PDB file of C-alpha atoms in Angstrom:
ATOM      1  CA  MET A 151      92.912 145.821 103.444  1.00 55.00           C
ATOM      2  CA  GLY A 152      95.276 148.740 102.891  1.00 49.00           C
ATOM      3  CA  LYS A 153      96.103 150.854 105.916  1.00 52.00           C
ATOM      4  CA  ASP A 154      92.607 151.102 107.347  1.00 66.00           C
ATOM      5  CA  PRO A 155      92.576 148.574 110.234  1.00 73.00           C
ATOM      6  CA  THR A 156      96.230 149.070 111.210  1.00 77.00           C
ATOM      7  CA  PRO A 157      99.373 150.538 109.649  1.00 80.00           C
ATOM      8  CA  ILE A 158     101.188 147.932 107.565  1.00 83.00           C
ATOM      9  CA  THR A 159     104.958 147.985 107.095  1.00 85.00           C
ATOM     10  CA  PRO A 160     106.844 145.637 104.758  1.00 90.00           C
ATOM     11  CA  SER A 161     107.787 143.339 107.636  1.00 89.00           C
ATOM     12  CA  SER A 162     104.281 143.245 109.076  1.00 87.00           C
ATOM     13  CA  GLY A 163     102.909 142.691 105.550  1.00 88.00           C
ATOM     14  CA  PHE A 164     105.160 139.661 105.218  1.00 93.00           C
ATOM     15  CA  SER A 165     103.943 138.380 108.596  1.00 91.00           C
ATOM     16  CA  ILE A 166     100.323 138.894 107.543  1.00 89.00           C
ATOM     17  CA  GLU A 167     100.813 136.993 104.287  1.00 92.00           C
ATOM     18  CA  LEU A 168     102.707 134.175 105.996  1.00 94.00           C
ATOM     19  CA  ALA A 169     100.157 133.796 108.807  1.00 92.00           C
ATOM     20  CA  SER A 170      97.164 133.784 106.491  1.00 93.00           C
ATOM     21  CA  ALA A 171      98.837 131.338 104.087  1.00 94.00           C
ATOM     22  CA  LEU A 172      99.768 128.967 106.923  1.00 94.00           C
ATOM     23  CA  THR A 173      96.235 129.159 108.307  1.00 93.00           C
ATOM     24  CA  VAL A 174      94.729 128.256 104.926  1.00 94.00           C
ATOM     25  CA  VAL A 175      97.207 125.420 104.312  1.00 95.00           C
ATOM     26  CA  ILE A 176      96.794 123.883 107.772  1.00 95.00           C
ATOM     27  CA  ALA A 177      92.995 124.169 107.723  1.00 94.00           C
ATOM     28  CA  SER A 178      92.848 122.719 104.214  1.00 94.00           C
ATOM     29  CA  ASN A 179      95.028 119.764 105.213  1.00 96.00           C
ATOM     30  CA  ILE A 180      92.742 119.096 108.164  1.00 96.00           C
ATOM     31  CA  GLY A 181      89.743 119.332 105.843  1.00 94.00           C
ATOM     32  CA  LEU A 182      88.217 122.498 107.276  1.00 91.00           C
ATOM     33  CA  PRO A 183      86.631 124.975 104.889  1.00 90.00           C
ATOM     34  CA  VAL A 184      88.158 128.411 105.407  1.00 90.00           C
ATOM     35  CA  SER A 185      87.758 131.798 103.818  1.00 88.00           C
ATOM     36  CA  THR A 186      90.980 133.390 102.670  1.00 89.00           C
ATOM     37  CA  THR A 187      89.403 136.797 103.307  1.00 87.00           C
ATOM     38  CA  HIS A 188      88.687 135.915 106.920  1.00 87.00           C
ATOM     39  CA  CYS A 189      92.221 134.590 107.340  1.00 90.00           C
ATOM     40  CA  LYS A 190      93.703 137.761 105.869  1.00 89.00           C
ATOM     41  CA  VAL A 191      91.627 140.096 108.055  1.00 88.00           C
ATOM     42  CA  GLY A 192      92.401 137.994 111.109  1.00 88.00           C
ATOM     43  CA  SER A 193      96.107 138.165 110.322  1.00 90.00           C
ATOM     44  CA  VAL A 194      96.002 141.942 109.836  1.00 88.00           C
ATOM     45  CA  VAL A 195      94.235 142.421 113.167  1.00 88.00           C
ATOM     46  CA  ALA A 196      96.547 139.980 114.968  1.00 89.00           C
ATOM     47  CA  VAL A 197      99.707 141.661 113.668  1.00 88.00           C
ATOM     48  CA  GLY A 198      98.347 145.107 114.547  1.00 86.00           C
ATOM     49  CA  TRP A 199      97.278 143.900 117.987  1.00 88.00           C
ATOM     50  CA  LEU A 200     100.706 142.396 118.665  1.00 87.00           C
ATOM     51  CA  ARG A 201     102.263 145.742 117.773  1.00 84.00           C
ATOM     52  CA  SER A 202      99.906 147.668 120.044  1.00 83.00           C
ATOM     53  CA  ARG A 203      96.253 147.371 120.985  1.00 81.00           C
ATOM     54  CA  LYS A 204      95.854 150.993 119.966  1.00 83.00           C
ATOM     55  CA  ALA A 205      97.330 150.288 116.526  1.00 81.00           C
ATOM     56  CA  VAL A 206      94.122 148.505 115.449  1.00 85.00           C
ATOM     57  CA  ASP A 207      91.020 150.419 114.384  1.00 84.00           C
ATOM     58  CA  TRP A 208      88.638 148.384 116.534  1.00 86.00           C
ATOM     59  CA  LEU A 209      85.569 150.229 115.258  1.00 87.00           C
ATOM     60  CA  LEU A 210      86.391 149.190 111.694  1.00 85.00           C
ATOM     61  CA  PHE A 211      87.086 145.621 112.813  1.00 85.00           C
ATOM     62  CA  ARG A 212      83.758 145.564 114.687  1.00 88.00           C
ATOM     63  CA  ASN A 213      81.958 146.652 111.515  1.00 87.00           C
ATOM     64  CA  ILE A 214      83.735 143.945 109.490  1.00 86.00           C
ATOM     65  CA  PHE A 215      82.822 141.327 112.100  1.00 88.00           C
ATOM     66  CA  ILE A 216      79.169 142.424 112.157  1.00 91.00           C
ATOM     67  CA  ALA A 217      79.044 142.225 108.369  1.00 88.00           C
ATOM     68  CA  TRP A 218      80.425 138.667 108.498  1.00 86.00           C
ATOM     69  CA  PHE A 219      77.994 137.667 111.242  1.00 89.00           C
ATOM     70  CA  VAL A 220      74.928 139.135 109.507  1.00 93.00           C
ATOM     71  CA  THR A 221      75.709 137.935 105.969  1.00 91.00           C
ATOM     72  CA  VAL A 222      74.899 134.246 106.467  1.00 87.00           C
ATOM     73  CA  PRO A 223      71.450 134.617 108.108  1.00 93.00           C
ATOM     74  CA  ILE A 224      70.371 137.353 105.705  1.00 95.00           C
ATOM     75  CA  SER A 225      71.541 135.274 102.726  1.00 95.00           C
ATOM     76  CA  GLY A 226      69.596 132.310 104.087  1.00 94.00           C
ATOM     77  CA  VAL A 227      66.404 134.344 104.481  1.00 96.00           C
ATOM     78  CA  ILE A 228      66.715 135.843 100.991  1.00 97.00           C
ATOM     79  CA  SER A 229      67.349 132.385  99.511  1.00 97.00           C
ATOM     80  CA  ALA A 230      64.351 130.920 101.359  1.00 95.00           C
ATOM     81  CA  VAL A 231      62.070 133.709 100.109  1.00 95.00           C
ATOM     82  CA  ILE A 232      63.251 133.273  96.517  1.00 95.00           C
ATOM     83  CA  MET A 233      62.863 129.493  96.761  1.00 95.00           C
ATOM     84  CA  ALA A 234      59.361 129.846  98.221  1.00 94.00           C
ATOM     85  CA  LEU A 235      58.370 132.228  95.423  1.00 93.00           C
ATOM     86  CA  PHE A 236      59.676 129.810  92.789  1.00 92.00           C
ATOM     87  CA  TYR A 237      57.973 126.886  94.507  1.00 91.00           C
ATOM     88  CA  TYR A 238      54.557 128.542  94.655  1.00 91.00           C
ATOM     89  CA  VAL A 239      54.778 130.131  91.197  1.00 89.00           C
ATOM     90  CA  ILE A 240      55.923 126.966  89.410  1.00 83.00           C
ATOM     91  CA  LEU A 241      53.911 124.376  91.363  1.00 75.00           C
TER      92      LEU A 241
END
């Protein structure tokens, strides 16, 4: 993530790592599938937001969120098209 969404100091970096690790461990113990990338970005934004709302680059976070939101439907459509092509070409 670097310093793009919010400035990261050694202490906030430790908090980010700890929060994302705890989130993954707790979710895994419950049986929930989680993305470590999502946990890390969420931790970076949360730590920056707790420091100051202005410390977070909300435009960058919005773009990351849109990319997450759009990835699954687009992947599904692409997979369906490829599967349909294979189905009609082979059968």
